[in-house]
Amino acid sequence: MRRAFYALARPFTETAGLARWMLVAGVVLTAVFVICAIFAPWLAPYGFAQSSAHGVEFAKVAPPGHGHPFGTDRLFFDVLSRVIWGARTALEVVILSILFCVVLGVPLGIVSGFYGGWFDRILVLVMDALYAFPSFLLAIVVSFLLIDVYGGSVIAVSLSLTVVYIPQYYRVVRNTTLSAKEATYIEAARAIGARDFRIMRRYLFGNVVQSVPVLGTLNAADAILTLAGLGFLGLGIQSTDAAEWGHDLNRALADAGAGVWWTGLYPGLAIVLLVTGLTLVGEGLNETLNPTLRRRRLLPVVMPPGSGTASIPEEQS
């Protein structure tokens, strides 16, 4: 338990200056949406597709006021409830897509970089082709292919994002494996008779996945924008299936010309804040885990009494 606590606290204790404040601000912003996602049934005043309460139907496009702090939209839905429930949808999609990317991309990258040969060349060709394709356009194409199988569900959108981001995980892990497999400790493991699977699992895995958390955090921010874009185009999750901020923005277009600002402001603000929070977390982790970016702190060295030597600063990473 103590070891896990130290591991979680490490980014904060080993970061100084602007990087630490970026990380703290990002964690706070992200934590707000995580809390909304987990406790949505208790925090949201109504359901995401609820248009009436106690036998009374909500007013259509009602401005913010008593009973509806963020107002209502054209479907009689409470905007505040849609925003809170939308946090759960966004985090579900992001977590599933990143989980799929890690489960598929990391093993493929390790095996491809470790063995090389024709298997490596084929995977590199496929991943480079996917990576060269415009990411948002690729997500649209995959969504079209999956919409008949899964419909506008969380699984369909998550798989669409997985196809977009899996080449990044594969390339990062493969390139790290190519350099790590030539290290002395790998040669020592071969010399004592360790099998290939044991080498990849025991010695390579822990060293090649260190950059995956940073990549996952930055991809999470981009995935929120991609999800919102798909919802805005009508390819994401529909209003009656789950609350989704991009789809709410699409419906708010018709309200903008009529002076109805609240139906689009709050979902858009939620997207901006969550993306900002995840981006700050990713940048803060990057400066913590990357030794070339980590800011050095000068700590005074206290000499023993009577040594006659003044205190001099010591560099610490």
mmCIF file of C-alpha atoms in Angstrom:
data_model
loop_
_atom_site.group_PDB
_atom_site.id
_atom_site.type_symbol
_atom_site.label_atom_id
_atom_site.label_comp_id
_atom_site.label_asym_id
_atom_site.label_seq_id
_atom_site.Cartn_x
_atom_site.Cartn_y
_atom_site.Cartn_z
ATOM 1 C CA MET A 1 0.000 0.000 0.000
ATOM 2 C CA ARG A 2 2.820 2.379 0.902
ATOM 3 C CA ARG A 3 4.652 1.540 -2.306
ATOM 4 C CA ALA A 4 1.553 2.335 -4.382
ATOM 5 C CA PHE A 5 1.149 5.658 -2.548
ATOM 6 C CA TYR A 6 4.772 6.598 -3.241
ATOM 7 C CA ALA A 7 4.334 5.683 -6.909
ATOM 8 C CA LEU A 8 1.274 7.942 -7.191
ATOM 9 C CA ALA A 9 3.000 10.785 -5.337
ATOM 10 C CA ARG A 10 6.220 10.548 -7.349
ATOM 11 C CA PRO A 11 5.146 12.880 -10.197
ATOM 12 C CA PHE A 12 4.346 15.589 -7.652
ATOM 13 C CA THR A 13 7.450 15.185 -5.492
ATOM 14 C CA GLU A 14 9.907 15.002 -8.395
ATOM 15 C CA THR A 15 8.475 17.924 -10.345
ATOM 16 C CA ALA A 16 9.247 21.568 -9.669
ATOM 17 C CA GLY A 17 8.169 24.956 -10.928
ATOM 18 C CA LEU A 18 5.727 25.293 -13.796
ATOM 19 C CA ALA A 19 5.619 21.554 -14.475
ATOM 20 C CA ARG A 20 4.298 20.858 -10.981
ATOM 21 C CA TRP A 21 1.607 23.529 -11.250
ATOM 22 C CA MET A 22 0.583 22.196 -14.665
ATOM 23 C CA LEU A 23 0.273 18.703 -13.225
ATOM 24 C CA VAL A 24 -1.685 19.858 -10.168
ATOM 25 C CA ALA A 25 -4.066 22.008 -12.242
ATOM 26 C CA GLY A 26 -4.597 19.172 -14.716
ATOM 27 C CA VAL A 27 -5.281 16.636 -11.975
ATOM 28 C CA VAL A 28 -7.799 18.955 -10.299
ATOM 29 C CA LEU A 29 -9.668 19.649 -13.545
ATOM 30 C CA THR A 30 -9.696 16.001 -14.535
ATOM 31 C CA ALA A 31 -10.737 14.901 -11.040
ATOM 32 C CA VAL A 32 -13.823 17.127 -11.225
ATOM 33 C CA PHE A 33 -15.026 15.324 -14.348
ATOM 34 C CA VAL A 34 -14.090 11.913 -12.962
ATOM 35 C CA ILE A 35 -16.192 12.632 -9.873
ATOM 36 C CA CYS A 36 -19.077 13.753 -12.105
ATOM 37 C CA ALA A 37 -18.741 10.575 -14.156
ATOM 38 C CA ILE A 38 -18.666 8.224 -11.165
ATOM 39 C CA PHE A 39 -21.408 9.925 -9.151
ATOM 40 C CA ALA A 40 -23.573 11.092 -12.063
ATOM 41 C CA PRO A 41 -26.746 9.357 -10.780
ATOM 42 C CA TRP A 42 -26.461 11.329 -7.521
ATOM 43 C CA LEU A 43 -25.067 14.628 -8.830
ATOM 44 C CA ALA A 44 -27.330 15.056 -11.858
ATOM 45 C CA PRO A 45 -30.756 16.410 -10.916
ATOM 46 C CA TYR A 46 -32.423 14.337 -13.668
ATOM 47 C CA GLY A 47 -31.663 11.521 -16.071
ATOM 48 C CA PHE A 48 -29.807 12.228 -19.316
ATOM 49 C CA ALA A 49 -32.974 11.637 -21.371
ATOM 50 C CA GLN A 50 -35.551 12.756 -18.801
ATOM 51 C CA SER A 51 -37.992 15.397 -20.043
ATOM 52 C CA SER A 52 -40.428 15.522 -17.145
ATOM 53 C CA ALA A 53 -40.552 15.189 -13.385
ATOM 54 C CA HIS A 54 -43.447 14.462 -11.011
ATOM 55 C CA GLY A 55 -45.808 14.255 -13.979
ATOM 56 C CA VAL A 56 -44.921 17.747 -15.236
ATOM 57 C CA GLU A 57 -43.115 18.160 -18.527
ATOM 58 C CA PHE A 58 -40.110 20.469 -18.616
ATOM 59 C CA ALA A 59 -40.370 23.722 -20.537
ATOM 60 C CA LYS A 60 -38.895 23.738 -24.026
ATOM 61 C CA VAL A 61 -35.668 25.769 -24.371
ATOM 62 C CA ALA A 62 -36.170 27.331 -20.949
ATOM 63 C CA PRO A 63 -33.401 29.748 -19.889
ATOM 64 C CA PRO A 64 -31.246 29.041 -16.832
ATOM 65 C CA GLY A 65 -33.244 29.525 -13.687
ATOM 66 C CA HIS A 66 -34.874 27.811 -10.757
ATOM 67 C CA GLY A 67 -35.046 24.044 -11.227
ATOM 68 C CA HIS A 68 -32.782 24.142 -14.287
ATOM 69 C CA PRO A 69 -29.513 26.008 -13.529
ATOM 70 C CA PHE A 70 -28.251 25.453 -17.096
ATOM 71 C CA GLY A 71 -31.677 25.666 -18.758
ATOM 72 C CA THR A 72 -33.342 23.117 -21.044
ATOM 73 C CA ASP A 73 -32.951 22.268 -24.735
ATOM 74 C CA ARG A 74 -35.308 21.635 -27.657
ATOM 75 C CA LEU A 75 -35.915 18.055 -26.552
ATOM 76 C CA PHE A 76 -37.030 19.266 -23.097
ATOM 77 C CA PHE A 77 -33.844 17.779 -21.548
ATOM 78 C CA ASP A 78 -32.112 19.442 -18.601
ATOM 79 C CA VAL A 79 -28.771 20.803 -19.845
ATOM 80 C CA LEU A 80 -27.008 20.434 -16.481
ATOM 81 C CA SER A 81 -27.952 16.767 -16.309
ATOM 82 C CA ARG A 82 -26.763 16.241 -19.889
ATOM 83 C CA VAL A 83 -23.401 17.831 -19.068
ATOM 84 C CA ILE A 84 -22.877 15.696 -15.972
ATOM 85 C CA TRP A 85 -23.952 12.465 -17.645
ATOM 86 C CA GLY A 86 -21.805 13.418 -20.659
ATOM 87 C CA ALA A 87 -18.722 13.216 -18.440
ATOM 88 C CA ARG A 88 -19.488 9.538 -17.813
ATOM 89 C CA THR A 89 -19.904 8.852 -21.531
ATOM 90 C CA ALA A 90 -16.667 10.649 -22.403
ATOM 91 C CA LEU A 91 -14.612 8.825 -19.787
ATOM 92 C CA GLU A 92 -16.130 5.453 -20.697
ATOM 93 C CA VAL A 93 -15.153 5.921 -24.338
ATOM 94 C CA VAL A 94 -11.670 7.205 -23.513
ATOM 95 C CA ILE A 95 -10.891 4.454 -20.992
ATOM 96 C CA LEU A 96 -12.107 1.693 -23.310
ATOM 97 C CA SER A 97 -10.229 3.039 -26.330
ATOM 98 C CA ILE A 98 -6.961 3.448 -24.408
ATOM 99 C CA LEU A 99 -7.390 -0.001 -22.858
ATOM 100 C CA PHE A 100 -7.865 -1.532 -26.312
ATOM 101 C CA CYS A 101 -4.807 0.355 -27.595
ATOM 102 C CA VAL A 102 -2.608 -0.830 -24.725
ATOM 103 C CA VAL A 103 -3.804 -4.447 -24.889
ATOM 104 C CA LEU A 104 -3.204 -4.620 -28.661
ATOM 105 C CA GLY A 105 -0.458 -2.084 -29.359
ATOM 106 C CA VAL A 106 2.007 -2.849 -26.559
ATOM 107 C CA PRO A 107 2.327 -6.645 -27.161
ATOM 108 C CA LEU A 108 2.496 -6.140 -30.926
ATOM 109 C CA GLY A 109 5.214 -3.519 -30.500
ATOM 110 C CA ILE A 110 7.291 -5.728 -28.202
ATOM 111 C CA VAL A 111 7.008 -8.833 -30.387
ATOM 112 C CA SER A 112 7.620 -6.880 -33.591
ATOM 113 C CA GLY A 113 10.682 -5.086 -32.255
ATOM 114 C CA PHE A 114 12.096 -8.182 -30.547
ATOM 115 C CA TYR A 115 11.874 -10.611 -33.467
ATOM 116 C CA GLY A 116 11.965 -8.302 -36.500
ATOM 117 C CA GLY A 117 11.864 -10.051 -39.874
ATOM 118 C CA TRP A 118 8.853 -10.292 -42.159
ATOM 119 C CA PHE A 119 6.373 -9.994 -39.293
ATOM 120 C CA ASP A 120 7.918 -6.693 -38.274
ATOM 121 C CA ARG A 121 7.931 -5.337 -41.838
ATOM 122 C CA ILE A 122 4.259 -6.178 -42.381
ATOM 123 C CA LEU A 123 3.180 -4.571 -39.095
ATOM 124 C CA VAL A 124 5.264 -1.471 -39.763
ATOM 125 C CA LEU A 125 3.660 -1.136 -43.194
ATOM 126 C CA VAL A 126 0.136 -1.503 -41.795
ATOM 127 C CA MET A 127 0.705 0.852 -38.874
ATOM 128 C CA ASP A 128 2.407 3.484 -41.020
ATOM 129 C CA ALA A 129 -0.500 3.362 -43.449
ATOM 130 C CA LEU A 130 -2.969 3.904 -40.608
ATOM 131 C CA TYR A 131 -0.818 6.643 -39.101
ATOM 132 C CA ALA A 132 -0.497 8.476 -42.418
ATOM 133 C CA PHE A 133 -4.267 8.530 -42.842
ATOM 134 C CA PRO A 134 -5.953 11.664 -41.406
ATOM 135 C CA SER A 135 -7.018 10.582 -37.923
ATOM 136 C CA PHE A 136 -10.456 12.168 -37.847
ATOM 137 C CA LEU A 137 -11.301 10.939 -41.345
ATOM 138 C CA LEU A 138 -10.163 7.448 -40.348
ATOM 139 C CA ALA A 139 -12.434 7.592 -37.290
ATOM 140 C CA ILE A 140 -15.357 8.579 -39.527
ATOM 141 C CA VAL A 141 -14.709 5.670 -41.918
ATOM 142 C CA VAL A 142 -14.436 3.120 -39.097
ATOM 143 C CA SER A 143 -17.596 4.506 -37.482
ATOM 144 C CA PHE A 144 -19.458 3.984 -40.760
ATOM 145 C CA LEU A 145 -18.255 0.371 -40.853
ATOM 146 C CA LEU A 146 -19.186 -0.351 -37.243
ATOM 147 C CA ILE A 147 -22.487 1.474 -37.037
ATOM 148 C CA ASP A 148 -24.373 -1.431 -38.648
ATOM 149 C CA VAL A 149 -22.768 -3.938 -36.263
ATOM 150 C CA TYR A 150 -22.810 -2.114 -32.923
ATOM 151 C CA GLY A 151 -24.991 0.893 -33.718
ATOM 152 C CA GLY A 152 -24.229 4.202 -32.041
ATOM 153 C CA SER A 153 -22.891 2.602 -28.889
ATOM 154 C CA VAL A 154 -19.926 3.249 -26.612
ATOM 155 C CA ILE A 155 -18.201 0.105 -27.929
ATOM 156 C CA ALA A 156 -18.464 1.263 -31.541
ATOM 157 C CA VAL A 157 -17.006 4.687 -30.818
ATOM 158 C CA SER A 158 -14.255 3.168 -28.647
ATOM 159 C CA LEU A 159 -13.217 0.789 -31.424
ATOM 160 C CA SER A 160 -13.164 3.689 -33.886
ATOM 161 C CA LEU A 161 -10.757 5.581 -31.640
ATOM 162 C CA THR A 162 -8.682 2.441 -31.102
ATOM 163 C CA VAL A 163 -7.960 2.142 -34.819
ATOM 164 C CA VAL A 164 -6.860 5.780 -34.846
ATOM 165 C CA TYR A 165 -4.456 5.642 -31.869
ATOM 166 C CA ILE A 166 -3.085 2.105 -31.879
ATOM 167 C CA PRO A 167 -0.274 2.933 -34.376
ATOM 168 C CA GLN A 168 1.172 5.445 -31.901
ATOM 169 C CA TYR A 169 1.430 2.864 -29.121
ATOM 170 C CA TYR A 170 2.881 0.320 -31.505
ATOM 171 C CA ARG A 171 5.545 2.662 -32.855
ATOM 172 C CA VAL A 172 6.622 3.962 -29.436
ATOM 173 C CA VAL A 173 6.910 0.478 -27.911
ATOM 174 C CA ARG A 174 8.579 -1.027 -30.998
ATOM 175 C CA ASN A 175 11.229 1.685 -31.241
ATOM 176 C CA THR A 176 12.018 1.352 -27.536
ATOM 177 C CA THR A 177 12.219 -2.441 -27.872
ATOM 178 C CA LEU A 178 14.659 -2.190 -30.783
ATOM 179 C CA SER A 179 17.162 -0.325 -28.618
ATOM 180 C CA ALA A 180 16.421 -2.162 -25.368
ATOM 181 C CA LYS A 181 16.902 -5.660 -26.776
ATOM 182 C CA GLU A 182 20.585 -4.873 -27.452
ATOM 183 C CA ALA A 183 21.218 -3.870 -23.836
ATOM 184 C CA THR A 184 23.621 -5.796 -21.623
ATOM 185 C CA TYR A 185 20.934 -7.110 -19.278
ATOM 186 C CA ILE A 186 19.118 -8.726 -22.205
ATOM 187 C CA GLU A 187 22.338 -10.432 -23.294
ATOM 188 C CA ALA A 188 22.840 -11.610 -19.717
ATOM 189 C CA ALA A 189 19.312 -13.017 -19.657
ATOM 190 C CA ARG A 190 20.008 -14.925 -22.877
ATOM 191 C CA ALA A 191 23.277 -16.226 -21.443
ATOM 192 C CA ILE A 192 21.545 -17.781 -18.425
ATOM 193 C CA GLY A 193 19.077 -19.529 -20.721
ATOM 194 C CA ALA A 194 15.965 -17.351 -20.370
ATOM 195 C CA ARG A 195 13.341 -18.009 -23.007
ATOM 196 C CA ASP A 196 12.140 -15.300 -25.364
ATOM 197 C CA PHE A 197 8.738 -15.004 -23.722
ATOM 198 C CA ARG A 198 10.317 -14.627 -20.283
ATOM 199 C CA ILE A 199 12.729 -11.984 -21.589
ATOM 200 C CA MET A 200 9.891 -9.963 -23.116
ATOM 201 C CA ARG A 201 7.677 -10.320 -20.059
ATOM 202 C CA ARG A 202 10.244 -10.003 -17.281
ATOM 203 C CA TYR A 203 12.949 -7.731 -18.693
ATOM 204 C CA LEU A 204 11.578 -5.780 -21.657
ATOM 205 C CA PHE A 205 8.011 -4.983 -20.678
ATOM 206 C CA GLY A 206 8.799 -2.820 -17.645
ATOM 207 C CA ASN A 207 11.368 -0.780 -19.576
ATOM 208 C CA VAL A 208 9.438 -0.128 -22.779
ATOM 209 C CA VAL A 209 6.089 0.915 -21.285
ATOM 210 C CA GLN A 210 7.378 3.877 -19.271
ATOM 211 C CA SER A 211 6.220 6.350 -21.924
ATOM 212 C CA VAL A 212 2.808 4.706 -22.365
ATOM 213 C CA PRO A 213 1.086 6.610 -19.474
ATOM 214 C CA VAL A 214 2.138 9.948 -20.967
ATOM 215 C CA LEU A 215 1.012 8.879 -24.425
ATOM 216 C CA GLY A 216 -2.276 7.611 -23.027
ATOM 217 C CA THR A 217 -2.990 10.887 -21.229
ATOM 218 C CA LEU A 218 -2.293 13.002 -24.306
ATOM 219 C CA ASN A 219 -4.325 10.659 -26.504
ATOM 220 C CA ALA A 220 -7.194 10.893 -24.016
ATOM 221 C CA ALA A 221 -7.385 14.642 -24.618
ATOM 222 C CA ASP A 222 -7.407 14.136 -28.368
ATOM 223 C CA ALA A 223 -9.953 11.321 -28.033
ATOM 224 C CA ILE A 224 -12.371 13.702 -26.295
ATOM 225 C CA LEU A 225 -12.175 16.033 -29.298
ATOM 226 C CA THR A 226 -12.556 13.166 -31.771
ATOM 227 C CA LEU A 227 -15.555 11.825 -29.862
ATOM 228 C CA ALA A 228 -17.131 15.272 -29.881
ATOM 229 C CA GLY A 229 -16.465 15.584 -33.608
ATOM 230 C CA LEU A 230 -18.116 12.248 -34.344
ATOM 231 C CA GLY A 231 -21.099 13.193 -32.200
ATOM 232 C CA PHE A 232 -21.343 16.563 -33.923
ATOM 233 C CA LEU A 233 -21.537 14.800 -37.298
ATOM 234 C CA GLY A 234 -24.180 12.402 -36.008
ATOM 235 C CA LEU A 235 -21.865 9.357 -36.060
ATOM 236 C CA GLY A 236 -21.446 9.047 -32.319
ATOM 237 C CA ILE A 237 -23.861 8.238 -29.537
ATOM 238 C CA GLN A 238 -27.456 9.380 -29.937
ATOM 239 C CA SER A 239 -29.350 11.477 -27.381
ATOM 240 C CA THR A 240 -31.616 8.682 -26.187
ATOM 241 C CA ASP A 241 -28.747 6.191 -25.774
ATOM 242 C CA ALA A 242 -26.427 8.356 -23.656
ATOM 243 C CA ALA A 243 -25.492 11.982 -23.078
ATOM 244 C CA GLU A 244 -22.725 13.085 -25.443
ATOM 245 C CA TRP A 245 -21.407 16.630 -25.631
ATOM 246 C CA GLY A 246 -20.671 16.672 -29.362
ATOM 247 C CA HIS A 247 -24.184 15.555 -30.232
ATOM 248 C CA ASP A 248 -25.601 18.221 -27.918
ATOM 249 C CA LEU A 249 -23.527 20.847 -29.749
ATOM 250 C CA ASN A 250 -24.972 19.645 -33.042
ATOM 251 C CA ARG A 251 -28.509 20.165 -31.764
ATOM 252 C CA ALA A 252 -27.505 23.550 -30.337
ATOM 253 C CA LEU A 253 -26.703 24.889 -33.829
ATOM 254 C CA ALA A 254 -30.372 25.530 -34.484
ATOM 255 C CA ASP A 255 -30.598 27.488 -31.221
ATOM 256 C CA ALA A 256 -27.679 29.821 -31.881
ATOM 257 C CA GLY A 257 -29.565 31.930 -34.434
ATOM 258 C CA ALA A 258 -32.495 32.352 -32.057
ATOM 259 C CA GLY A 259 -30.375 33.776 -29.245
ATOM 260 C CA VAL A 260 -30.448 30.562 -27.200
ATOM 261 C CA TRP A 261 -26.875 30.371 -25.921
ATOM 262 C CA TRP A 262 -27.074 27.950 -22.991
ATOM 263 C CA THR A 263 -27.679 24.769 -24.987
ATOM 264 C CA GLY A 264 -24.286 25.065 -26.681
ATOM 265 C CA LEU A 265 -22.218 26.966 -24.122
ATOM 266 C CA TYR A 266 -22.132 24.419 -21.320
ATOM 267 C CA PRO A 267 -21.385 21.263 -23.376
ATOM 268 C CA GLY A 268 -18.695 23.188 -25.263
ATOM 269 C CA LEU A 269 -17.213 24.497 -22.011
ATOM 270 C CA ALA A 270 -17.126 20.959 -20.614
ATOM 271 C CA ILE A 271 -15.163 19.762 -23.656
ATOM 272 C CA VAL A 272 -12.662 22.613 -23.347
ATOM 273 C CA LEU A 273 -12.090 22.103 -19.615
ATOM 274 C CA LEU A 274 -11.682 18.326 -19.791
ATOM 275 C CA VAL A 275 -9.312 18.519 -22.770
ATOM 276 C CA THR A 276 -7.294 21.214 -20.986
ATOM 277 C CA GLY A 277 -7.093 19.128 -17.815
ATOM 278 C CA LEU A 278 -5.936 15.981 -19.613
ATOM 279 C CA THR A 279 -3.402 17.942 -21.651
ATOM 280 C CA LEU A 280 -1.924 19.525 -18.533
ATOM 281 C CA VAL A 281 -1.659 16.118 -16.867
ATOM 282 C CA GLY A 282 0.096 14.696 -19.912
ATOM 283 C CA GLU A 283 2.575 17.565 -20.145
ATOM 284 C CA GLY A 284 3.273 17.426 -16.416
ATOM 285 C CA LEU A 285 3.896 13.671 -16.521
ATOM 286 C CA ASN A 286 6.105 14.091 -19.566
ATOM 287 C CA GLU A 287 8.370 16.530 -17.768
ATOM 288 C CA THR A 288 8.466 14.237 -14.747
ATOM 289 C CA LEU A 289 9.196 10.958 -16.515
ATOM 290 C CA ASN A 290 11.431 12.365 -19.249
ATOM 291 C CA PRO A 291 14.909 13.082 -17.794
ATOM 292 C CA THR A 292 15.813 15.431 -20.654
ATOM 293 C CA LEU A 293 12.860 17.706 -19.842
ATOM 294 C CA ARG A 294 12.907 17.456 -16.061
ATOM 295 C CA ARG A 295 13.811 20.718 -14.421
ATOM 296 C CA ARG A 296 16.761 20.514 -12.087
ATOM 297 C CA ARG A 297 16.418 21.924 -8.610
ATOM 298 C CA LEU A 298 19.310 23.435 -6.637
ATOM 299 C CA LEU A 299 19.388 22.146 -3.083
ATOM 300 C CA PRO A 300 21.820 23.519 -0.501
ATOM 301 C CA VAL A 301 24.458 21.156 0.826
ATOM 302 C CA VAL A 302 24.894 21.580 4.576
ATOM 303 C CA MET A 303 28.528 20.994 5.586
ATOM 304 C CA PRO A 304 29.455 19.624 9.034
ATOM 305 C CA PRO A 305 30.121 22.263 11.736
ATOM 306 C CA GLY A 306 33.692 23.476 11.854
ATOM 307 C CA SER A 307 34.525 22.423 8.319
ATOM 308 C CA GLY A 308 35.079 26.044 7.324
ATOM 309 C CA THR A 309 33.432 25.521 3.935
ATOM 310 C CA ALA A 310 30.427 27.547 2.791
ATOM 311 C CA SER A 311 27.268 25.852 1.669
ATOM 312 C CA ILE A 312 27.224 25.115 -2.039
ATOM 313 C CA PRO A 313 24.264 24.171 -4.185
ATOM 314 C CA GLU A 314 23.758 20.616 -5.337
ATOM 315 C CA GLU A 315 21.891 19.627 -8.483
ATOM 316 C CA GLN A 316 19.063 17.172 -8.160
ATOM 317 C CA SER A 317 16.936 15.834 -10.964
#
